[in-house]
Tab-separated table of C-alpha atoms in Angstrom:
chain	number	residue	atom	x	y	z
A	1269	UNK	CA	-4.992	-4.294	-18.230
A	1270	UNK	CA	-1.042	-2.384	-18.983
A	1271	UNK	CA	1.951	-4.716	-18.097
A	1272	UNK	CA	5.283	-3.142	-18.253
A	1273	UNK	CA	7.520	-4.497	-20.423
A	1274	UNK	CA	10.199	-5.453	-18.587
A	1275	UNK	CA	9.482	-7.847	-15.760
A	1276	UNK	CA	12.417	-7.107	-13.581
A	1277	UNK	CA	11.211	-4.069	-12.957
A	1278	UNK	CA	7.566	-5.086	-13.161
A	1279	UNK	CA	8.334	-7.746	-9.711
A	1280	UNK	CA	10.116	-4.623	-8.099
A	1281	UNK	CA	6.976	-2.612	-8.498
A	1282	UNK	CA	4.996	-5.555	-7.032
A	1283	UNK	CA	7.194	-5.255	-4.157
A	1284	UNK	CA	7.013	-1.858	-3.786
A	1285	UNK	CA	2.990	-1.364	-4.143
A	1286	UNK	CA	2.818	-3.988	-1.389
A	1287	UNK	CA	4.430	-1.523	0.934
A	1288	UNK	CA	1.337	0.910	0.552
A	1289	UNK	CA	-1.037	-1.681	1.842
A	1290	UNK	CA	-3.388	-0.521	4.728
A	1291	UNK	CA	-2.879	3.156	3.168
A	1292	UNK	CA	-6.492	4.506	2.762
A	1293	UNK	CA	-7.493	6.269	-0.423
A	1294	UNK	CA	-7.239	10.127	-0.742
A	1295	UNK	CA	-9.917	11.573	-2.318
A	1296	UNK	CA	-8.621	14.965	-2.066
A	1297	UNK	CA	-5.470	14.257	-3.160
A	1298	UNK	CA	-6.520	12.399	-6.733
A	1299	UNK	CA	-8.500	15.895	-7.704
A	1300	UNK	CA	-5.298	18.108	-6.283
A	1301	UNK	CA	-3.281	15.901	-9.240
A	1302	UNK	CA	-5.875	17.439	-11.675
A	1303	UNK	CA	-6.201	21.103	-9.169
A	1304	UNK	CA	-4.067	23.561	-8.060
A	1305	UNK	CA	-3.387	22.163	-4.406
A	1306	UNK	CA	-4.282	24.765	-1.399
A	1307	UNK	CA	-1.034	25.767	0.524
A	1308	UNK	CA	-2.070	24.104	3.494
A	1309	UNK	CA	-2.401	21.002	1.457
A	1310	UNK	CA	-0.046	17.981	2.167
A	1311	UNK	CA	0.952	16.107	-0.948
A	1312	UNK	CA	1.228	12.641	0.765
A	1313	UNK	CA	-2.155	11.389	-0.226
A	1314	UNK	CA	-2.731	7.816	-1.748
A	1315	UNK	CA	-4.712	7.376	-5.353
A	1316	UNK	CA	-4.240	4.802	-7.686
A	1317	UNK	CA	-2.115	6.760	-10.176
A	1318	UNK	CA	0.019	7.702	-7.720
A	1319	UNK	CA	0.854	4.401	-6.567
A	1320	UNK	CA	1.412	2.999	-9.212
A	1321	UNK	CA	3.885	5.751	-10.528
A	1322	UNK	CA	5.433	5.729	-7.185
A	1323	UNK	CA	6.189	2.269	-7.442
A	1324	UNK	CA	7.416	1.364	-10.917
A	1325	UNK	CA	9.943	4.681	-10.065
A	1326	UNK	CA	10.999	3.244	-7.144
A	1327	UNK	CA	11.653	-0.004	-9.165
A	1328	UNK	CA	13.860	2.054	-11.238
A	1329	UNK	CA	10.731	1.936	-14.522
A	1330	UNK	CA	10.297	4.961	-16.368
A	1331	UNK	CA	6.845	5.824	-16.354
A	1332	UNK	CA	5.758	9.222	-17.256
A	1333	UNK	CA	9.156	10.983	-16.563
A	1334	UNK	CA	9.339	14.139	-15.403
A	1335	UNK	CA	6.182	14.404	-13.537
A	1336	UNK	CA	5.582	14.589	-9.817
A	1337	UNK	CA	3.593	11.235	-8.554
A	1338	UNK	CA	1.415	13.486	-6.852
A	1339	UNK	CA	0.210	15.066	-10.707
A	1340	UNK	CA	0.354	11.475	-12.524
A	1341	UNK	CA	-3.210	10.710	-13.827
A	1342	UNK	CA	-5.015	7.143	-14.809
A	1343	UNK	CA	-5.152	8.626	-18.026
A	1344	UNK	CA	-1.470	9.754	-18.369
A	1345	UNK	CA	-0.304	5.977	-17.337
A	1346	UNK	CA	-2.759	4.667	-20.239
A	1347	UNK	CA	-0.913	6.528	-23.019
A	1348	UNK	CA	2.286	5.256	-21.443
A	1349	UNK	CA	4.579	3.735	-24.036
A	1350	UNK	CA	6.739	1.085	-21.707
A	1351	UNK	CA	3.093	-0.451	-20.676
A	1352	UNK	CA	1.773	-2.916	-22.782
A	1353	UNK	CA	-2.213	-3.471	-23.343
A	1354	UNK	CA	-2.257	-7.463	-22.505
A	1355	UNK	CA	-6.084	-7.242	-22.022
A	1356	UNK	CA	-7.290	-9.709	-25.026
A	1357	UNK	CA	-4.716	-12.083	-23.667
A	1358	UNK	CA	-6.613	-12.690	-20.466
A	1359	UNK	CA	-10.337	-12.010	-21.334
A	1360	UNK	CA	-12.710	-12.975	-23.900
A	1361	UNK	CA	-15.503	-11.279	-24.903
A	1362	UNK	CA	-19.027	-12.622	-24.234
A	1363	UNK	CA	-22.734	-11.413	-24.171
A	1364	UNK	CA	-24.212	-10.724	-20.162
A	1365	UNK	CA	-28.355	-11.331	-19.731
A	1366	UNK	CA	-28.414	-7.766	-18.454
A	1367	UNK	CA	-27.706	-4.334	-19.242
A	1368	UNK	CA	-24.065	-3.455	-17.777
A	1369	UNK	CA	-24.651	0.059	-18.363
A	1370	UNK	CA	-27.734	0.262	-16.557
A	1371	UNK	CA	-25.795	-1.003	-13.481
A	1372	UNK	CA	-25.318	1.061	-10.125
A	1373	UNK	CA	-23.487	0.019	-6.920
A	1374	UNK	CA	-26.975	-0.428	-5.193
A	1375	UNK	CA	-27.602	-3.798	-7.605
A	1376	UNK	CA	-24.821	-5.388	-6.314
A	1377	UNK	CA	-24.450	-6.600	-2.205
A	1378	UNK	CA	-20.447	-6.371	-1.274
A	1379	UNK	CA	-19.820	-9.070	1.228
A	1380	UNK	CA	-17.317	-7.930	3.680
A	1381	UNK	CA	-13.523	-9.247	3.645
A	1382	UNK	CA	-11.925	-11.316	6.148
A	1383	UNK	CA	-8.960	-9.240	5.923
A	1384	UNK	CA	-11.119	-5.595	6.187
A	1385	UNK	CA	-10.550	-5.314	9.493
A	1386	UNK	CA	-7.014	-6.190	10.102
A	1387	UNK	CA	-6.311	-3.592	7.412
A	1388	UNK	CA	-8.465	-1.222	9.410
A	1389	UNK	CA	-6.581	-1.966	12.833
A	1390	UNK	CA	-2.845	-2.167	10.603
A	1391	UNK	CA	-3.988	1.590	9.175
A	1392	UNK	CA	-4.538	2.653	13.107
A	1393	UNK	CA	-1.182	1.007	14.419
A	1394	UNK	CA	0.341	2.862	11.726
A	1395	UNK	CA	-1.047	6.168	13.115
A	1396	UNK	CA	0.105	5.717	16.192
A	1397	UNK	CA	3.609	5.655	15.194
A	1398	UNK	CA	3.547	8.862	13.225
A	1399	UNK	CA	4.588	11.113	16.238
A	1400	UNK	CA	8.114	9.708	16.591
A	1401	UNK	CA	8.123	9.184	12.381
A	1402	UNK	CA	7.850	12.934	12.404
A	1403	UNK	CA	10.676	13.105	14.647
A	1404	UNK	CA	12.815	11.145	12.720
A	1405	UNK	CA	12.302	12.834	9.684
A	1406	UNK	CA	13.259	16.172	11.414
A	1407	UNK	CA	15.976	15.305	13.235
A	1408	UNK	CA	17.318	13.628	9.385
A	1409	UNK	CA	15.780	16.246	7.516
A	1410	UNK	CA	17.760	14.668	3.996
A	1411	UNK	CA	15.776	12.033	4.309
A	1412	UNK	CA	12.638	11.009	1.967
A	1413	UNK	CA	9.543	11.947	4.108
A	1414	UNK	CA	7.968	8.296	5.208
A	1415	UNK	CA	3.968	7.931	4.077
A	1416	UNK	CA	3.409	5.535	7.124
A	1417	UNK	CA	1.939	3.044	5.908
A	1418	UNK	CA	2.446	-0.625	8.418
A	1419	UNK	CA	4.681	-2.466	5.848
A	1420	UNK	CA	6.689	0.514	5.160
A	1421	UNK	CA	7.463	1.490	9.020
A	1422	UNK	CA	8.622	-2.190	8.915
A	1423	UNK	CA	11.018	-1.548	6.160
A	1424	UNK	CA	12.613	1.354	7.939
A	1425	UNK	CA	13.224	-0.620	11.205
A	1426	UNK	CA	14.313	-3.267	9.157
A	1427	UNK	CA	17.186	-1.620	7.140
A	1428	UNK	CA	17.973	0.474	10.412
A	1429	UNK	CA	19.531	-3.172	11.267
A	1430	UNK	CA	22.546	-2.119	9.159
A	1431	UNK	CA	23.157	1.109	11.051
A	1432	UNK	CA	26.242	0.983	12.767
A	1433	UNK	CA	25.979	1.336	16.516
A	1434	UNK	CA	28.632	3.862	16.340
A	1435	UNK	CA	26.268	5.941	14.081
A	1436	UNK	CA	27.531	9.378	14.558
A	1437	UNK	CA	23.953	10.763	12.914
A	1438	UNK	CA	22.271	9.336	15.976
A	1439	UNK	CA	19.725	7.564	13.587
A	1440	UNK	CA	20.099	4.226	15.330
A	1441	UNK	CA	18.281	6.398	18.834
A	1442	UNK	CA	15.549	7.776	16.509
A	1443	UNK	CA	14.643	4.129	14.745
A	1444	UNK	CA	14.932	2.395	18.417
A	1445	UNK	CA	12.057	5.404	19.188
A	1446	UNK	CA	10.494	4.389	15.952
A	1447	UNK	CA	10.427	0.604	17.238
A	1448	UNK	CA	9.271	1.271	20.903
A	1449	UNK	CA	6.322	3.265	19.697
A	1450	UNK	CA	5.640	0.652	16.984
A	1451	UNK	CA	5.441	-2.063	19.746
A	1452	UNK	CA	2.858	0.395	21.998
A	1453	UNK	CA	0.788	1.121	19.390
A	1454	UNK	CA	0.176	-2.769	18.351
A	1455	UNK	CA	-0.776	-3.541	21.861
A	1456	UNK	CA	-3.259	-0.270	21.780
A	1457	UNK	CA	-4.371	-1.297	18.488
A	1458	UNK	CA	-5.423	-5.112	19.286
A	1459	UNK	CA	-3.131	-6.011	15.969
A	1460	UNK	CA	-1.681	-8.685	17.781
A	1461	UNK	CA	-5.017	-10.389	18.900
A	1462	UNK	CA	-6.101	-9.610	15.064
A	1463	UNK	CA	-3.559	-11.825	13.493
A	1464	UNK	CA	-4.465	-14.425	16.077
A	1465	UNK	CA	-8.151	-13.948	15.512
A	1466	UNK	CA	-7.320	-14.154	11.623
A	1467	UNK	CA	-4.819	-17.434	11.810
A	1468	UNK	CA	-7.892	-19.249	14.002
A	1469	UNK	CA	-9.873	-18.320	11.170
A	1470	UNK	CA	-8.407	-19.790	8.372
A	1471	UNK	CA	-7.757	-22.522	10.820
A	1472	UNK	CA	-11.024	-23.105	11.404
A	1473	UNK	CA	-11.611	-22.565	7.515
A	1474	UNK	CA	-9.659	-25.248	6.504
A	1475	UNK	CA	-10.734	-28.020	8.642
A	1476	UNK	CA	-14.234	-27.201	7.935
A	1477	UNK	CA	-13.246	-27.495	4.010
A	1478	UNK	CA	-11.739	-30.727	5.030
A	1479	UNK	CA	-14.554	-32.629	6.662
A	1480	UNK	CA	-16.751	-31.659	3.878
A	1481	UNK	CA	-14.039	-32.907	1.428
A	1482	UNK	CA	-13.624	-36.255	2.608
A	1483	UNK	CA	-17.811	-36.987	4.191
């Protein structure tokens, strides 16, 4: 496990990466960072590397400088000198009863995650809004084109706030677009009923922990 060494920077990145939740995984676009990409080929695609580069830059870290994130491999952020190996500090070594390397994903049953499909709908909301993010983005062509991931689109209408309503750039029309297909697209999506479905859960979780604490 690679910590970088300054934390400020390292608690930005946290921040950041947690705006690329819901975002699913490119497989295309981790072996373009290794290929020549087609023309055709858009380089917004998610892969580890690439998020994590994205987000310690963002957080103002310098992490294999001069780059594009969309070239940054797992093994070019290993050789990174501002990340620190902190591995031994957290694990200890110890013998298994079985042969690790003998291992295959079929030995091992993944139970599903209570969160799965709220990601799943929060990836689909997100969709839905790309029509009118594409509109932004031309109508402002100097800004940074969005990957639209949910928590991100919620970080654009949220600093829109600041826009003056005088804003002579007409930005303030194209985020209140932004927001009216955002709203739409929740009720399409059933994201709204999903939280609810979730909060009952843990709800439900809870109290059941509960009675079995105290019988």
């Amino acid at each position: 496990m690679l910590r970088y060494t300054e934390k400020s920077i390292a608690v930005k990145a946290a921040r950041e990466a947690s705006l690329w939740l819901d975002m699913p995984y490119s497989v295309l676009a981790a072996i373009c960072s290794v290929k020549i990409m087609p023309s055709s080929y858009s380089d917004s695609g998610v892969f580890c590397s690439r998020l994590v580069a994205e987000a310690y830059r963002k957080a103002g870290g310098d992490l294999v400088d001069g780059q594009p994130t969309s070239k940054i491999t797992p093994a070019m952020i290993e050789e990174e000198p501002n990340l620190q190996d902190i591995t031994a500090s957290l694990f200890e070594l110890a013998p298994i009863g079985y042969n690790l390397d003998a291992l295959s994903a079929l030995d091992v049953d993944v139970l599903p995650w209570v969160m799965d499909e709220l990601s799943e709908t929060r990836r689909i909301c997100a969709e839905g809004v790309l029509p009118a993010i594409r509109e932004y983005e031309d109508a402002h062509p100097t800004k940074r084109k969005l990957i639209p991931s949910f928590m991100r689109i919620i970080e654009l209408l949220v600093s829109g706030k600041e826009l003056s309503r005088n804003d002579a750039a007409g930005e303030r029309e194209n985020l209140a677009a932004i927001d009216r297909a955002l709203s739409a697209s929740i009720l399409e999506s059933g994201l709204e009923e999903s939280y609810n479905n979730l909060v009952s859960f843990k709800t439900r979780t809870l109290l059941n922990s509960s009675v079995t604490r105290f019988r």
